[in-house]
Each structure stands twice: as structure tokens, then as C-alpha cells.
Backbone as a chain_set.jsonl record, in Angstrom:
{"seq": "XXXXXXXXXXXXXXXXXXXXXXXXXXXXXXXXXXXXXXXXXXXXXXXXXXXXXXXXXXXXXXXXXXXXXXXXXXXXXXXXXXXXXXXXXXXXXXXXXXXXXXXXXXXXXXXXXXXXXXXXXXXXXXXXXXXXXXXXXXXXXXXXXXXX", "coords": {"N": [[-85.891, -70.819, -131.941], [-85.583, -71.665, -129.339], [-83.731, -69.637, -128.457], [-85.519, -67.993, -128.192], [-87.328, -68.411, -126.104], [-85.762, -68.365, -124.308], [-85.296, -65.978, -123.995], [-88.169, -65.293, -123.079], [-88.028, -66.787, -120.49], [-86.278, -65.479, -118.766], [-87.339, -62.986, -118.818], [-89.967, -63.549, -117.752], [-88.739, -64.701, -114.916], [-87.73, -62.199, -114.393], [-89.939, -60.703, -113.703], [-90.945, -62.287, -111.626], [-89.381, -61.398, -109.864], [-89.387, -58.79, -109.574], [-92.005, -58.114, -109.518], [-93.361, -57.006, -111.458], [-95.719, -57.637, -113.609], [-97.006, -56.558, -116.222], [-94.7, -56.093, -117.557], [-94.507, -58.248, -119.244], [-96.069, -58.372, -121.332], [-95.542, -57.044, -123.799], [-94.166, -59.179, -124.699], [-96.249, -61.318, -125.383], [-98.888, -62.495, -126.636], [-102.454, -61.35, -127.488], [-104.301, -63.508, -127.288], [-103.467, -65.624, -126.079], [-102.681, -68.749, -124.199], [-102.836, -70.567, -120.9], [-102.553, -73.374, -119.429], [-102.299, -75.618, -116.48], [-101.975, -78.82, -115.621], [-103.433, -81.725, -113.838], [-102.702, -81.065, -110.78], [-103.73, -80.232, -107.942], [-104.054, -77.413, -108.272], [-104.909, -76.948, -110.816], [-105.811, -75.491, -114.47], [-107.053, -73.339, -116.41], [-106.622, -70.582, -118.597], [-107.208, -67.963, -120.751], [-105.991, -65.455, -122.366], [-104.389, -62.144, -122.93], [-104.591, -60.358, -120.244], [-105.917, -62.298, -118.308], [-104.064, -64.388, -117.987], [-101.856, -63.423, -117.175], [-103.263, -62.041, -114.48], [-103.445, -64.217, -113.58], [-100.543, -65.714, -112.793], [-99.402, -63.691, -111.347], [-101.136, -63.718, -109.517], [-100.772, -66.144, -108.412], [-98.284, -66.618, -108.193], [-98.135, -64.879, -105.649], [-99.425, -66.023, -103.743], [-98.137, -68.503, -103.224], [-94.842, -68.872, -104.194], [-93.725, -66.248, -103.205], [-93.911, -66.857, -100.36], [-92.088, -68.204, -99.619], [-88.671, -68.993, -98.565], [-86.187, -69.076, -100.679], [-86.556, -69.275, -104.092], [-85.6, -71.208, -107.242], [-86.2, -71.494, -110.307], [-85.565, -73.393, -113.236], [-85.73, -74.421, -116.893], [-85.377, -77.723, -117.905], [-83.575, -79.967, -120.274], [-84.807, -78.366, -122.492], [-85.763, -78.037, -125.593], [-86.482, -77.596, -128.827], [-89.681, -78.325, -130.377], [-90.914, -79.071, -133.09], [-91.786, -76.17, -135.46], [-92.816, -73.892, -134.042], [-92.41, -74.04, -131.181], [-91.448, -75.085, -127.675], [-90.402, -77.365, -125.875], [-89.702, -78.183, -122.24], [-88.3, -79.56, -119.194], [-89.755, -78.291, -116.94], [-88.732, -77.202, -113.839], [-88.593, -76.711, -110.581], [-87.747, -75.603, -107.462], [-87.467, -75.132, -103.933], [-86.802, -73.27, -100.805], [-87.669, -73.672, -97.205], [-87.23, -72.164, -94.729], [-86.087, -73.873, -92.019], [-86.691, -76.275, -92.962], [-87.11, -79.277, -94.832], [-86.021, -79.323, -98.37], [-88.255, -78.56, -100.712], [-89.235, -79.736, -103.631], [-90.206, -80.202, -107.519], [-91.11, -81.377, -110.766], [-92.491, -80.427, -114.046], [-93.399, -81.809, -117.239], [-93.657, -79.318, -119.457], [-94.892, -76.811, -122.164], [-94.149, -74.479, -124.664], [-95.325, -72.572, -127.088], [-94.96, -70.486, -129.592], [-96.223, -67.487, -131.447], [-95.586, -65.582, -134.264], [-93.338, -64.131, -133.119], [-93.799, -64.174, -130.008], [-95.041, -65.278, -127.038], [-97.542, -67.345, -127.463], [-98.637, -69.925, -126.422], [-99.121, -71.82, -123.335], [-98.121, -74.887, -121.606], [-98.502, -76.885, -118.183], [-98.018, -80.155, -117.521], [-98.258, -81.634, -114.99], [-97.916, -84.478, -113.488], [-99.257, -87.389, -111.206], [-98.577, -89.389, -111.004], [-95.394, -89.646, -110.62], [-92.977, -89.579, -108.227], [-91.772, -87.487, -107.311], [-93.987, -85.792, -107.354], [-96.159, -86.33, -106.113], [-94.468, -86.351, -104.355], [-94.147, -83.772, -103.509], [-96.752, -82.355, -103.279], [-97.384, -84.374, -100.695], [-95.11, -82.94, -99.19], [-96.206, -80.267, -99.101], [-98.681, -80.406, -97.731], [-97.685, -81.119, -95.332], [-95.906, -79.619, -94.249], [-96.638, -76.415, -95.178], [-99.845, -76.341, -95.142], [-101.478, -73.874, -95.341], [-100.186, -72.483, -98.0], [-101.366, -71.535, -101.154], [-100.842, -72.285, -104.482], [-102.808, -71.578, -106.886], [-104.018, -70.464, -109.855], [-106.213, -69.277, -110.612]], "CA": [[-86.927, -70.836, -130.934], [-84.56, -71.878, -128.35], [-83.372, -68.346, -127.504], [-86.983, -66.738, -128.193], [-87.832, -68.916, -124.933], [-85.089, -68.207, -123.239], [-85.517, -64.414, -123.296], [-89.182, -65.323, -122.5], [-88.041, -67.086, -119.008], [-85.477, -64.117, -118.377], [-88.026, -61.552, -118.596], [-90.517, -64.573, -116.498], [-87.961, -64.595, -113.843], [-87.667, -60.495, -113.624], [-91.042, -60.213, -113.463], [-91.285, -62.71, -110.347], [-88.712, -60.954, -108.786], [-89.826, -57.512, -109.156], [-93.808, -58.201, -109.561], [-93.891, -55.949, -112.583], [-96.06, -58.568, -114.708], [-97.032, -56.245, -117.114], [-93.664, -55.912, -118.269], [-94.745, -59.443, -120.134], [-97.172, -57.886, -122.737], [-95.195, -56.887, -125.008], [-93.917, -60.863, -125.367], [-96.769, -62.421, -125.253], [-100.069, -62.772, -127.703], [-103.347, -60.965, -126.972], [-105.317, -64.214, -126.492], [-102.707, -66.454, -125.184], [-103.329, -69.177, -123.157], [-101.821, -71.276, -120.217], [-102.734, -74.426, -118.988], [-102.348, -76.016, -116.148], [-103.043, -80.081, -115.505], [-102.131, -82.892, -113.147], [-102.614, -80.54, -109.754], [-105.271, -79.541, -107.549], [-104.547, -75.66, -108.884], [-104.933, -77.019, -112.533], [-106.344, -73.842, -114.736], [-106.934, -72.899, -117.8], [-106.577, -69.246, -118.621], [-107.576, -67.391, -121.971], [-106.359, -63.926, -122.694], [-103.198, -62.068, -121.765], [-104.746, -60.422, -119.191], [-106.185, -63.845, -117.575], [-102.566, -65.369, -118.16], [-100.893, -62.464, -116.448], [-103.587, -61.944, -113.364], [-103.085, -66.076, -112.847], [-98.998, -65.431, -112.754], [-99.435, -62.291, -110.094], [-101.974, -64.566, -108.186], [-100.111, -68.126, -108.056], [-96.41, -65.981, -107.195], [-98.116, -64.511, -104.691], [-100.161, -67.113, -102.857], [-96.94, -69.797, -103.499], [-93.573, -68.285, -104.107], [-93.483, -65.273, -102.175], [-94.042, -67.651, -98.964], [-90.517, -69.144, -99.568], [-87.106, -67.982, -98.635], [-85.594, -68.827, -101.663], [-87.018, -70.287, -105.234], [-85.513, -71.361, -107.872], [-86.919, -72.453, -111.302], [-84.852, -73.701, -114.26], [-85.931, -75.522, -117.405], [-84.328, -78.913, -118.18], [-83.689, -80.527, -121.291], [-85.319, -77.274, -122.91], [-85.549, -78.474, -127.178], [-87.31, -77.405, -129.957], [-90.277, -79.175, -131.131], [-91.644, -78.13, -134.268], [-91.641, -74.817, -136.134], [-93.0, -72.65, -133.634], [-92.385, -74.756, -130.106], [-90.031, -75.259, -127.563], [-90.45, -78.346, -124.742], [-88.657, -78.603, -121.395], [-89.218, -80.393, -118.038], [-89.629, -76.657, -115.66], [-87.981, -77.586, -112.299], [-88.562, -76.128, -109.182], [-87.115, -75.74, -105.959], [-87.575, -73.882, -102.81], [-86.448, -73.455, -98.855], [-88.703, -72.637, -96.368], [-86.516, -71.933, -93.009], [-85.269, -75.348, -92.299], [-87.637, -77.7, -93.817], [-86.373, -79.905, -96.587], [-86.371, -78.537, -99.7], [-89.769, -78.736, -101.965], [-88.887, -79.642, -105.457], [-90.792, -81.052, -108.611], [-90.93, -80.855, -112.028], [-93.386, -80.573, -114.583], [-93.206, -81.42, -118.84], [-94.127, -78.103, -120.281], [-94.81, -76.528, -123.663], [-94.129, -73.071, -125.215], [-96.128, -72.337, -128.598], [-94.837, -69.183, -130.056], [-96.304, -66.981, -133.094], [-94.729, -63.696, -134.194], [-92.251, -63.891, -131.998], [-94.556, -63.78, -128.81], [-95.453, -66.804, -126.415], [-99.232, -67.858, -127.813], [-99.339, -70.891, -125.469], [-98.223, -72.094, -122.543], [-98.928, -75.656, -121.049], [-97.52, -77.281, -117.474], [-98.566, -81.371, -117.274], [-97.963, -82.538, -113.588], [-98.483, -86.372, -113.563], [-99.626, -87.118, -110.147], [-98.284, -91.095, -111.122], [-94.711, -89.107, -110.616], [-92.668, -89.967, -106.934], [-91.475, -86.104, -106.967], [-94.957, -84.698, -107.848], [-96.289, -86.988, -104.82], [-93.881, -85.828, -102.578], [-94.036, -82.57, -103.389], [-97.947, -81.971, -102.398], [-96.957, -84.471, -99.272], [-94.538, -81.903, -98.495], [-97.047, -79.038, -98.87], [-99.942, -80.475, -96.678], [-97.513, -81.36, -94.034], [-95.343, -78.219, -93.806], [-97.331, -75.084, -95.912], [-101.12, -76.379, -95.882], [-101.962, -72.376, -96.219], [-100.013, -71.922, -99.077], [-102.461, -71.229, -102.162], [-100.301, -71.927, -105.907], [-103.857, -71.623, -107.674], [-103.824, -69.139, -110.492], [-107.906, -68.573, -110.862]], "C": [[-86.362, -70.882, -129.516], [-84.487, -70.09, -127.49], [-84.573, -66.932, -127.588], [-87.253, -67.458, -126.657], [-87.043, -68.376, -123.954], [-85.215, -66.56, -122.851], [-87.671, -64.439, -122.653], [-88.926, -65.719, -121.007], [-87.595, -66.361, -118.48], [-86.653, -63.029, -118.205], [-89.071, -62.303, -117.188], [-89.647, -63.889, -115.315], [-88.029, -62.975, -113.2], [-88.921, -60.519, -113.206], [-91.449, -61.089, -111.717], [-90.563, -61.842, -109.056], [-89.054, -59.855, -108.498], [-91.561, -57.066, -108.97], [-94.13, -57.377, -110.575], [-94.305, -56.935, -113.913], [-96.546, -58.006, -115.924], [-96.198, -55.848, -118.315], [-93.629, -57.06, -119.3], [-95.176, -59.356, -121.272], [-96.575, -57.719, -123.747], [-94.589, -58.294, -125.953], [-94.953, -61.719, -125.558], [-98.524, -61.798, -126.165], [-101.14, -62.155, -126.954], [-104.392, -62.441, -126.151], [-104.751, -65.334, -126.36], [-103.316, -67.286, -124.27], [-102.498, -69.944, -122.115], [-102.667, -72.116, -119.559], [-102.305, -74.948, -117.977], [-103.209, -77.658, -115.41], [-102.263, -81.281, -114.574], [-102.545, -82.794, -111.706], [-104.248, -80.167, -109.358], [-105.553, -78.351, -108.405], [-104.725, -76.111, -110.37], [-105.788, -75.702, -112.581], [-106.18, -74.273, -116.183], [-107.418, -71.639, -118.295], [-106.391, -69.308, -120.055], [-107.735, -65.968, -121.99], [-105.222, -63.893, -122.071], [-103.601, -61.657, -120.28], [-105.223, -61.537, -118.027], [-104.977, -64.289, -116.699], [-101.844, -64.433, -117.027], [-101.373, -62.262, -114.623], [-103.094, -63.594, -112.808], [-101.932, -65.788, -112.378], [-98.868, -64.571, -111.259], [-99.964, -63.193, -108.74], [-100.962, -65.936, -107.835], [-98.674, -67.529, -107.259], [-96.994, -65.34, -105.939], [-98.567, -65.185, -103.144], [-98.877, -68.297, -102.239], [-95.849, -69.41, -103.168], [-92.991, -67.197, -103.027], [-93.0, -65.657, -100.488], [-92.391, -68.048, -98.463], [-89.25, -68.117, -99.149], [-86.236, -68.051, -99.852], [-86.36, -70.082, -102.626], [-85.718, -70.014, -106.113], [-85.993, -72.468, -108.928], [-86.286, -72.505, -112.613], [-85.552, -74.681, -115.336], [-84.781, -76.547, -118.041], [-84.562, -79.665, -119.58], [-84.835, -80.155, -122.331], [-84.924, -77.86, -124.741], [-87.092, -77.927, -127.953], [-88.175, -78.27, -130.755], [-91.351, -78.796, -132.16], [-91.385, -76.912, -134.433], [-91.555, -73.666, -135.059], [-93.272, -73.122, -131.628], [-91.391, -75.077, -129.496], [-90.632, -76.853, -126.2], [-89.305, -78.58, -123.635], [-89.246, -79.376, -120.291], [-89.142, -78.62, -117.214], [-89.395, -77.653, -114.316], [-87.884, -76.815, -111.224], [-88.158, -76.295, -107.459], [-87.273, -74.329, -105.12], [-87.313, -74.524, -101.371], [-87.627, -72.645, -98.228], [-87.933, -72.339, -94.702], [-86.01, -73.462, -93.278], [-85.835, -76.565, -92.269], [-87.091, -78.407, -95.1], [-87.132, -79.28, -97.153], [-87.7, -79.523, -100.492], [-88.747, -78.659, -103.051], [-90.02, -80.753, -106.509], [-90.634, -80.278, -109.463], [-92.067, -80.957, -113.092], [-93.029, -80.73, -116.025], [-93.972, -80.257, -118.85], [-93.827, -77.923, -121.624], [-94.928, -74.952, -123.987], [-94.29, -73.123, -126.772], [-95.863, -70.646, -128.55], [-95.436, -68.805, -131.428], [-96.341, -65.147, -132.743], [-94.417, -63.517, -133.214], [-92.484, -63.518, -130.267], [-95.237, -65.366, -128.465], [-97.503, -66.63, -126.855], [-99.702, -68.993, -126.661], [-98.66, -71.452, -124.726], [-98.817, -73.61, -121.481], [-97.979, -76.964, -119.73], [-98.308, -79.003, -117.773], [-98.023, -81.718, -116.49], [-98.602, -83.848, -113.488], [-98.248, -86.921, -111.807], [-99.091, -89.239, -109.853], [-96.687, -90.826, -110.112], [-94.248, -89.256, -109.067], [-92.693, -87.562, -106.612], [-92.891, -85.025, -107.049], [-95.565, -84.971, -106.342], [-96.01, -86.409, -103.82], [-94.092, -84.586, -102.672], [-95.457, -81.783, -102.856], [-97.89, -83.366, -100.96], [-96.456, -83.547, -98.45], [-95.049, -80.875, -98.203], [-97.857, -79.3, -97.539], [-99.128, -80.769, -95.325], [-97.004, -79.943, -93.58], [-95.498, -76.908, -93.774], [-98.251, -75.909, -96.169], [-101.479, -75.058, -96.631], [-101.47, -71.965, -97.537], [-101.104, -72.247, -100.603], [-101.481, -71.479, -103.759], [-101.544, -71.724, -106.962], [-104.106, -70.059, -108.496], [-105.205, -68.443, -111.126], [-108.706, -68.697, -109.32]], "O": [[-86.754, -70.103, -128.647], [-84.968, -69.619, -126.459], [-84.587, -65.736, -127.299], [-87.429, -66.514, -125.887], [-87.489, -67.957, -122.886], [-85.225, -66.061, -121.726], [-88.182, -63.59, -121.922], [-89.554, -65.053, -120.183], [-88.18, -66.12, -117.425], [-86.612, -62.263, -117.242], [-89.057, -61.89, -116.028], [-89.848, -62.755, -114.88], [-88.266, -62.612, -112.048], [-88.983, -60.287, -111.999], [-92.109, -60.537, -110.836], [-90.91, -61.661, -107.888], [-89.14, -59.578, -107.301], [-92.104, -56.077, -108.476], [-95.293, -56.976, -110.595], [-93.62, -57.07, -114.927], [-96.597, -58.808, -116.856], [-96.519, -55.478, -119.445], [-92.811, -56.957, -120.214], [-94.824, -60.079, -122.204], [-97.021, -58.246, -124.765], [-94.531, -58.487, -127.168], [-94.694, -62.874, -125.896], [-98.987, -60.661, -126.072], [-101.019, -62.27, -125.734], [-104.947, -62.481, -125.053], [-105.511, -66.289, -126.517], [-104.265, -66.912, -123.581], [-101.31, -70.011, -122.429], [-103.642, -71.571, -119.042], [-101.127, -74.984, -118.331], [-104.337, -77.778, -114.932], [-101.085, -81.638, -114.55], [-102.787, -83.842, -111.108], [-105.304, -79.956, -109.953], [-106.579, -78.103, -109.037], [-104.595, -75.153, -111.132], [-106.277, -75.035, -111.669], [-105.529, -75.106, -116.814], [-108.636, -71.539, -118.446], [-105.755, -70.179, -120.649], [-108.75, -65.296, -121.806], [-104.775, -64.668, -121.225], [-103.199, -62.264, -119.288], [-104.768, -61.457, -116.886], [-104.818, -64.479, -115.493], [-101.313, -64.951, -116.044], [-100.57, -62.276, -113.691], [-102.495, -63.892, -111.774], [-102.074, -65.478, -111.195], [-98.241, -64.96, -110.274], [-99.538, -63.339, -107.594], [-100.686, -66.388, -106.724], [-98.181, -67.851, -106.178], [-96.159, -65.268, -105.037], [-98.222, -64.965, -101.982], [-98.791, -68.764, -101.103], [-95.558, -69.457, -101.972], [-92.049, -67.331, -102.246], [-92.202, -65.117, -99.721], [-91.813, -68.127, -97.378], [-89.024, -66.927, -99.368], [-85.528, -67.069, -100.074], [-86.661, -71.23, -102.298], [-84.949, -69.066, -105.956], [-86.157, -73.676, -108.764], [-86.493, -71.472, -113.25], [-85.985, -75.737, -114.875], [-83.677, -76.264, -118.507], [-85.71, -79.929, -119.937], [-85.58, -80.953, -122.9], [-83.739, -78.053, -125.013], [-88.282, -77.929, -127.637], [-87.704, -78.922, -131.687], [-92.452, -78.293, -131.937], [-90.701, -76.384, -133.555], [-90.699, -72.782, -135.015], [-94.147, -72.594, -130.941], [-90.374, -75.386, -130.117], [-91.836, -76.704, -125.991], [-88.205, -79.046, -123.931], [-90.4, -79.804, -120.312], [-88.05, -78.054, -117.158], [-89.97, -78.709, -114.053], [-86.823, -76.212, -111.064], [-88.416, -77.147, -106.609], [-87.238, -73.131, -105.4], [-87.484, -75.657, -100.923], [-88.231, -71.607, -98.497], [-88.581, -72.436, -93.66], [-85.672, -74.028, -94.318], [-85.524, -77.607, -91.692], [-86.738, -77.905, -96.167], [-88.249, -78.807, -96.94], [-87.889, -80.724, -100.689], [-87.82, -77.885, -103.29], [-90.463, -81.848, -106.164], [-90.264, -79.104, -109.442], [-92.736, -81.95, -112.804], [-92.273, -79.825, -116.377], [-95.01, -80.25, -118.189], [-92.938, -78.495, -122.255], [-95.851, -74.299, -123.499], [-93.48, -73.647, -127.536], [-96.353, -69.814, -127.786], [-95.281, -69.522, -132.416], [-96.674, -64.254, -131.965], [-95.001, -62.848, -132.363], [-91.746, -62.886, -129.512], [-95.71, -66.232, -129.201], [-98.353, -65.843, -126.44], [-100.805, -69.001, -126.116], [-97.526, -71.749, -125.102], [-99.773, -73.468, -120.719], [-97.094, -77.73, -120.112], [-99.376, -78.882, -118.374], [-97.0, -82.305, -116.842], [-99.813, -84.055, -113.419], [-97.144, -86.823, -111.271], [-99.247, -89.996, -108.895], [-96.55, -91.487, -109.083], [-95.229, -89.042, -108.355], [-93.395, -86.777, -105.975], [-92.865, -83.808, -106.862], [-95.522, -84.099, -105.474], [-96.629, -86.029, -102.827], [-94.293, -84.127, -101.547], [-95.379, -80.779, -102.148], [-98.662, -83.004, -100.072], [-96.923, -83.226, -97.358], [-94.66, -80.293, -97.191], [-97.758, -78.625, -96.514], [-99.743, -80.695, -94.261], [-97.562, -79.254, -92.725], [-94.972, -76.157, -92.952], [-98.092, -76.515, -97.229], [-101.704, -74.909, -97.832], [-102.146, -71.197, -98.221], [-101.454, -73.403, -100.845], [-101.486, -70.371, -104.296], [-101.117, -71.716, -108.117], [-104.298, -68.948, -108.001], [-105.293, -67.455, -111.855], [-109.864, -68.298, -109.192]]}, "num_chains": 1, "name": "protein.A"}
């Protein structure tokens, strides 16, 4: 499962970089879903296309804004048959503002070899989750990460 995820974040990653999100479809389940919880943008999307317009919308509102992201998962393990669990970790520069970073537990539910479900949990208890919408409203109010 391990390296079914990992070519799932590899293709993720291209697709942020080049915006070609339909290049995802072929990994990922017709009625797929992704979750978001914790955050103002929480969501909950049903369907690839849903899953995919959210992705297009949130990188573009969020990420794009930045001079440089990066997003790595941490302590990425296999839980159960068809599941993988990591913390996703993010970081970004905006000109010369301290760096934004937080992290979120996430979950990847695969069947037939294609992501079925996808779920972030931001815990708002969390110092780094805290700071990290501190850091928004003071430095990027306009920025938008909301994927509906």
C-alpha cells in the first residue's frame, strides 16, 4: 500500500505543479471521496469529478499565491488492508514573511488499486494549526484554501 500512495502523491504533486488534474482519473475511483475537517474550508466532496474540481479550486485560491510550497507526508504507515495513514505537512514562503507551516493526520483508503478515500483532520486544539490560520489572517487574509 505504501508505494500505491506514494505514486498517488507523485502524480498529486505533478498535477499541482502543472495544473493538469485530470491526469488523476485514471488513479482514483469514480465516486471517491475527500474530506476535509478541523478548518474553516472543511468539505466534503463525493465523486471524482467533485474531488478533482475541489483540488483545482483550493491550489488555486491557496498555493498558487506562494513563492514556494512544499508538502511531504510524515510517518506515512499502513493501516489495514487497503489504507495508508500519515501526518501531510506543509510549508510555504511568501516574500519575506515567516514561513506558514502545519500539519494535518490524514487517511488514504484504496480499492483496486485506485485512491477511494481521502480524509485531512486539522485539530484546531493543535499550537501549529493555531498559528497557522494566525499567520493567514495577519499576512494573506485574501487567500481562499476552500475546495467547494
Amino acid at each position: 500500500m505504501i508505494d500505491l500512495w506514494r505514486r498517488w502523491t507523485a502524480a498529486f504533486d505533478t498535477a499541482v505543479a502543472t495544473g493538469d488534474w485530470d491526469a488523476l482519473r485514471p488513479l482514483i475511483v469514480e465516486d471517491a471521496t475527500y474530506t476535509v475537517s478541523g478548518v474553516p474550508f472543511a468539505c466534503h466532496l463525493v465523486g471524482v469529478d467533485a474531488v478533482l474540481a475541489g483540488f483545482r479550486r483550493s491550489i488555486a485560491g491557496f498555493d498558487r499565491h506562494f513563492d514556494q510550497r512544499w508538502w511531504f507526508g510524515v510517518g506515512a504507515r499502513e493501516f489495514g488492508p487497503d489504507v495508508v495513514t500519515a501526518r501531510a505537512m506543509g510549508v510555504y514562503r511568501l516574500g519575506d514573511r515567516p514561513l506558514l507551516h502545519f500539519s494535518a493526520p490524514s487517511l488514504w483508503r484504496f480499492r483496486d488499486g485506485k485512491v477511494a478515500m481521502m480524509q485531512d483532520c486539522y485539530d484546531l486544539a493543535e499550537a501549529d494549526v493555531q498559528a497557522a490560520l494566525a499567520w493567514l489572517a495577519e499576512h494573506a487574509p485574501e487567500l481562499d484554501a476552500s475546495y467547494a
